[in-house]
Amino acid sequence: MRRSWRLLSAWVAVALGGAMGVGGALMVSRWVSAPLATLVGGGVAAVSAIAAGRTRQWLERQLELRRELPDRITLHGRAGGLPRVRDITDPVVLGVHPAETRVDNPRQTAASGSTPYIPRDVDDELRDAVRREGLIVVVGESTAGKSRAAFEAIRALTPDHLLAVPSGRESLAAVVARLSESRRAILWLDDLERFLGPAGLTPAAVANLTARTGHSIILVATMRTSEYERFTARAEPTLDDQARSAWRASRDVLRSAHIIVMHRLWSATELADAATFADDSRIARALQQAKTFGIAETLAAGPELLRDWRNAWAAGSHPRGAALVAAAVDCRRAGLDDPVPRHMLLDLHHHYLLTHGGHALRPEPVDDAWMWALRRVHGASSLLIPAGASDEDQRYLAFDYLIDQPDHGPIPPDTWNLLIARADQSQALTVAWEAFWHVRTAFHAAIESGAANDVFARSSAMSDHGDHAHAIQLLADALNHEDAQGCDPEHRRHLRHQIAYCQLLSGRIDEAEATFRELLAEVERTLPPNDEYLQVMRHNLASCIRHRGDLPEALALFRRILADRERQLGPEAMNTLATRGAIAGIIAEVGDAAEAVRQSRLILADEERALGKDHTNTLFTRHSLANYLAKSGDPAAAIDVLQALLPDLIRALGADHPEVLDARWHLARYHGQHGDRLRAARQFQEVLSDRERIQGAGDQGLELARQELQDFLAEPA
């Protein structure tokens, strides 16, 4: 059975609403009757004193924030204040990747700064957005040219605006307080994900800065595609109330933004424009590789740095430095947005070094490893980017070009566990959620340790192990408690949604479908038509229709959802791929297993590239592919797929996970179909024994399994 649809329960587990930020205060006035007038009059002095005290506290806080400002920004103007946009002559200081300085012609002086700006297809849209003001987010892969295009837009249109570049999330309060006093300013947020989350940017803060008449405050941000999809194509089930509110705020910030998408590979028009600058040897060299790499990524020495990292694993080269870089890359892949402390990378790197050969690689001394990892290549980027607030606070980020590569191996379980154990609460929750999609055992460990411990996390863990009844009871108790206390309507809606989803998983299809229809009608009245949560609701409703047997209606619904998701999320977003998988499953059920195999191979290739080979959706697609191969009459091919899949499933989910037990059972079945009856009988017995041990002898599915085994043994040899 196709299982990837069930993972969309992650969307169910989060209340998706706004969060109150700066300016969220509410003033209430009260009318009093005449007999109380004297009492009220007598209290005027006291009220005035209180008001004066609050005003004094506010003024003192503003002065404190103003004093803090020089330490909270990365660029300074005169007297330590904010510079103006026109004062910035080198965009590298804003996060633009430095261009290589190597030149082939010795008579040509190597430029120390950036190359000439080559017009991009998004320039007109980007500049129109700057003119309209508000929040602008440029989204794309690393080294697509996002920051450079954004800089050129504000330099052309807003040269006299003040420019504020906060040093991190913790600096936003001081910077926003300063900008609230300005008439014209740019708030520059490169890598926007670093400024979202607890104490980060909120919709209210954006509105307060941008909605004032007579003021021009523009927020310009960049964001990598994979980070953007964390808030648009996925939700976060493993959050407590505080973290959920921060996630809501982050998602709503992006909903309010003007999103501009840039592509890594350049269009024909952009390449033609680049050719007019070919007298710069760096651009000429980049044009020679334009079919493989984007111009911007070549200028930033991205491919060369990637080669250096891969070559450094060789014995006697820089294997320890390569291990430090690998640890930093996996920290970002695991969802840790903040710069990683030096000591944590040192602790993590030992595993990477050991798995590549350990002492046999003759690793260099630690100081040499740091020096190599921090060295710029041809004046461009380095593999590790220093990101600490001071020399005493040594923290690093991996060069983001490395993170976006599609051929990474699985993040080691030790890395997941260490990050969950050592990160602060909000970051640990984020890492635990990422672990859900890659190493489910680390997700469960996070719940057992208390790092992820709200009702959605615990119910998701129960359902993941097949205990849907207890998950439903846990959610129902939470819903009753919230009803008694008067809860957030959106939170209540998501509790109902999660209950319905668990009912669907447990086979209570009619109840689940009725709830999904009610909830869909509610959100269609309140959410914008392109909101992904609507598609999540429709996807789960289509799953109910599929499982009650109306395959034509379910197929039509899934195809409509797919068209919307391809348009709104893109063809390789996780939820888009899941809908494609559901369609392939129905096609197999109606009897066209060969077409299901064809579609599943395409889905698998896209998931491996977009999500990673270790993503649980990718693993489940491999399982589905094996089932479709067997159904098409090729049990030998199905056996090959499952035998290769099982070690990966066990690593990701644990040996006792229901999906692993299903895969082992199917492997036994296909061995029987292929004629190896002795092996099939032995494997059937082993899986039955494990199921009784794990799930209990009274589990409903065991009776069906016993019957299948009896029927198999009764067949003539």
CSV table of N, CA and C in Angstrom, one decimal, residues 27-76:
chain,number,residue,atom,x,y,z
A,27,MET,N,-6.0,48.6,24.0
A,27,MET,CA,-6.4,49.6,25.0
A,27,MET,C,-7.9,49.5,25.3
A,28,VAL,N,-8.3,49.4,26.5
A,28,VAL,CA,-9.7,49.3,26.9
A,28,VAL,C,-10.1,50.4,27.7
A,29,SER,N,-11.2,51.2,27.3
A,29,SER,CA,-11.7,52.3,28.2
A,29,SER,C,-13.0,51.8,28.9
A,30,ARG,N,-13.2,52.3,30.1
A,30,ARG,CA,-14.4,51.9,30.8
A,30,ARG,C,-15.2,53.1,31.2
A,31,TRP,N,-16.5,53.0,31.1
A,31,TRP,CA,-17.4,54.0,31.5
A,31,TRP,C,-17.8,53.7,32.9
A,32,VAL,N,-17.9,54.8,33.7
A,32,VAL,CA,-18.3,54.6,35.1
A,32,VAL,C,-19.6,55.5,35.4
A,33,SER,N,-20.3,55.1,36.4
A,33,SER,CA,-21.6,55.8,36.7
A,33,SER,C,-21.2,57.0,37.5
A,34,ALA,N,-22.2,57.9,37.6
A,34,ALA,CA,-22.0,59.2,38.3
A,34,ALA,C,-21.6,59.1,39.7
A,35,PRO,N,-22.2,58.2,40.5
A,35,PRO,CA,-21.9,58.1,41.9
A,35,PRO,C,-20.4,57.7,42.2
A,36,LEU,N,-19.8,57.1,41.2
A,36,LEU,CA,-18.4,56.8,41.3
A,36,LEU,C,-17.4,57.9,40.9
A,37,ALA,N,-18.0,59.0,40.4
A,37,ALA,CA,-17.2,60.1,39.8
A,37,ALA,C,-16.1,60.6,40.8
A,38,THR,N,-16.5,60.8,42.0
A,38,THR,CA,-15.6,61.3,43.0
A,38,THR,C,-14.4,60.4,43.2
A,39,LEU,N,-14.8,59.1,43.3
A,39,LEU,CA,-13.7,58.1,43.5
A,39,LEU,C,-12.7,58.1,42.4
A,40,VAL,N,-13.3,58.2,41.1
A,40,VAL,CA,-12.5,58.2,40.0
A,40,VAL,C,-11.6,59.5,40.0
A,41,GLY,N,-12.2,60.6,40.3
A,41,GLY,CA,-11.5,61.8,40.3
A,41,GLY,C,-10.3,61.8,41.3
A,42,GLY,N,-10.6,61.1,42.4
A,42,GLY,CA,-9.5,61.0,43.4
A,42,GLY,C,-8.4,60.2,43.0
A,43,GLY,N,-8.6,59.3,41.9
A,43,GLY,CA,-7.6,58.4,41.5
A,43,GLY,C,-6.8,58.9,40.3
A,44,VAL,N,-7.1,60.2,39.8
A,44,VAL,CA,-6.4,60.7,38.7
A,44,VAL,C,-4.9,60.8,38.9
A,45,ALA,N,-4.6,61.4,40.1
A,45,ALA,CA,-3.2,61.6,40.3
A,45,ALA,C,-2.4,60.3,40.3
A,46,ALA,N,-3.0,59.2,40.9
A,46,ALA,CA,-2.3,57.9,41.0
A,46,ALA,C,-2.2,57.4,39.6
A,47,VAL,N,-3.3,57.4,38.8
A,47,VAL,CA,-3.2,56.9,37.4
A,47,VAL,C,-2.2,57.7,36.6
A,48,SER,N,-2.1,59.0,36.8
A,48,SER,CA,-1.1,59.8,36.0
A,48,SER,C,0.3,59.4,36.4
A,49,ALA,N,0.5,59.1,37.7
A,49,ALA,CA,1.8,58.7,38.2
A,49,ALA,C,2.2,57.4,37.5
A,50,ILE,N,1.2,56.5,37.5
A,50,ILE,CA,1.5,55.2,36.9
A,50,ILE,C,1.9,55.4,35.4
A,51,ALA,N,1.1,56.2,34.7
A,51,ALA,CA,1.3,56.5,33.3
A,51,ALA,C,2.7,57.1,33.1
A,52,ALA,N,3.0,58.1,34.0
A,52,ALA,CA,4.3,58.7,33.8
A,52,ALA,C,5.4,57.7,34.1
A,53,GLY,N,5.2,56.8,35.0
A,53,GLY,CA,6.2,55.7,35.3
A,53,GLY,C,6.4,54.8,34.1
A,54,ARG,N,5.3,54.5,33.4
A,54,ARG,CA,5.4,53.6,32.3
A,54,ARG,C,6.1,54.4,31.1
A,55,THR,N,5.8,55.6,31.0
A,55,THR,CA,6.4,56.4,29.9
A,55,THR,C,7.9,56.5,30.1
A,56,ARG,N,8.3,56.7,31.4
A,56,ARG,CA,9.7,56.8,31.7
A,56,ARG,C,10.4,55.5,31.5
A,57,GLN,N,9.7,54.4,31.8
A,57,GLN,CA,10.3,53.0,31.5
A,57,GLN,C,10.5,52.8,30.0
A,58,TRP,N,9.5,53.3,29.2
A,58,TRP,CA,9.6,53.1,27.8
A,58,TRP,C,10.7,54.0,27.2
A,59,LEU,N,10.9,55.2,27.7
A,59,LEU,CA,11.9,56.1,27.2
A,59,LEU,C,13.3,55.5,27.6
A,60,GLU,N,13.4,55.0,28.8
A,60,GLU,CA,14.7,54.4,29.2
A,60,GLU,C,15.0,53.1,28.4
A,61,ARG,N,14.0,52.4,28.0
A,61,ARG,CA,14.2,51.2,27.2
A,61,ARG,C,14.7,51.6,25.8
A,62,GLN,N,14.0,52.7,25.3
A,62,GLN,CA,14.5,53.2,23.9
A,62,GLN,C,15.9,53.7,24.0
A,63,LEU,N,16.3,54.4,25.0
A,63,LEU,CA,17.7,54.8,25.2
A,63,LEU,C,18.6,53.7,25.2
A,64,GLU,N,18.2,52.6,26.0
A,64,GLU,CA,19.0,51.4,26.1
A,64,GLU,C,19.2,50.8,24.7
A,65,LEU,N,18.1,50.7,24.0
A,65,LEU,CA,18.2,50.1,22.6
A,65,LEU,C,19.1,50.9,21.7
A,66,ARG,N,19.0,52.2,21.9
A,66,ARG,CA,19.9,53.1,21.0
A,66,ARG,C,21.3,52.9,21.4
A,67,ARG,N,21.6,52.7,22.7
A,67,ARG,CA,23.0,52.5,23.1
A,67,ARG,C,23.5,51.2,22.6
A,68,GLU,N,22.6,50.2,22.5
A,68,GLU,CA,23.0,48.9,22.1
A,68,GLU,C,23.2,48.8,20.6
A,69,LEU,N,22.6,49.7,19.8
A,69,LEU,CA,22.6,49.6,18.4
A,69,LEU,C,24.0,49.3,17.7
A,70,PRO,N,25.0,50.0,18.1
A,70,PRO,CA,26.3,49.7,17.4
A,70,PRO,C,26.7,48.3,17.5
A,71,ASP,N,26.4,47.6,18.6
A,71,ASP,CA,26.7,46.2,18.8
A,71,ASP,C,25.8,45.3,18.1
A,72,ARG,N,24.6,45.8,17.6
A,72,ARG,CA,23.6,45.0,17.1
A,72,ARG,C,23.6,45.0,15.6
A,73,ILE,N,24.4,45.8,14.9
A,73,ILE,CA,24.4,45.9,13.5
A,73,ILE,C,25.8,45.6,12.9
A,74,THR,N,25.8,45.1,11.7
A,74,THR,CA,27.1,44.7,11.1
A,74,THR,C,27.8,45.7,10.3
A,75,LEU,N,27.0,46.8,9.9
A,75,LEU,CA,27.6,47.9,9.1
A,75,LEU,C,27.3,49.2,9.9
A,76,HIS,N,28.3,50.1,9.9
A,76,HIS,CA,28.2,51.3,10.6
A,76,HIS,C,28.5,52.5,9.7
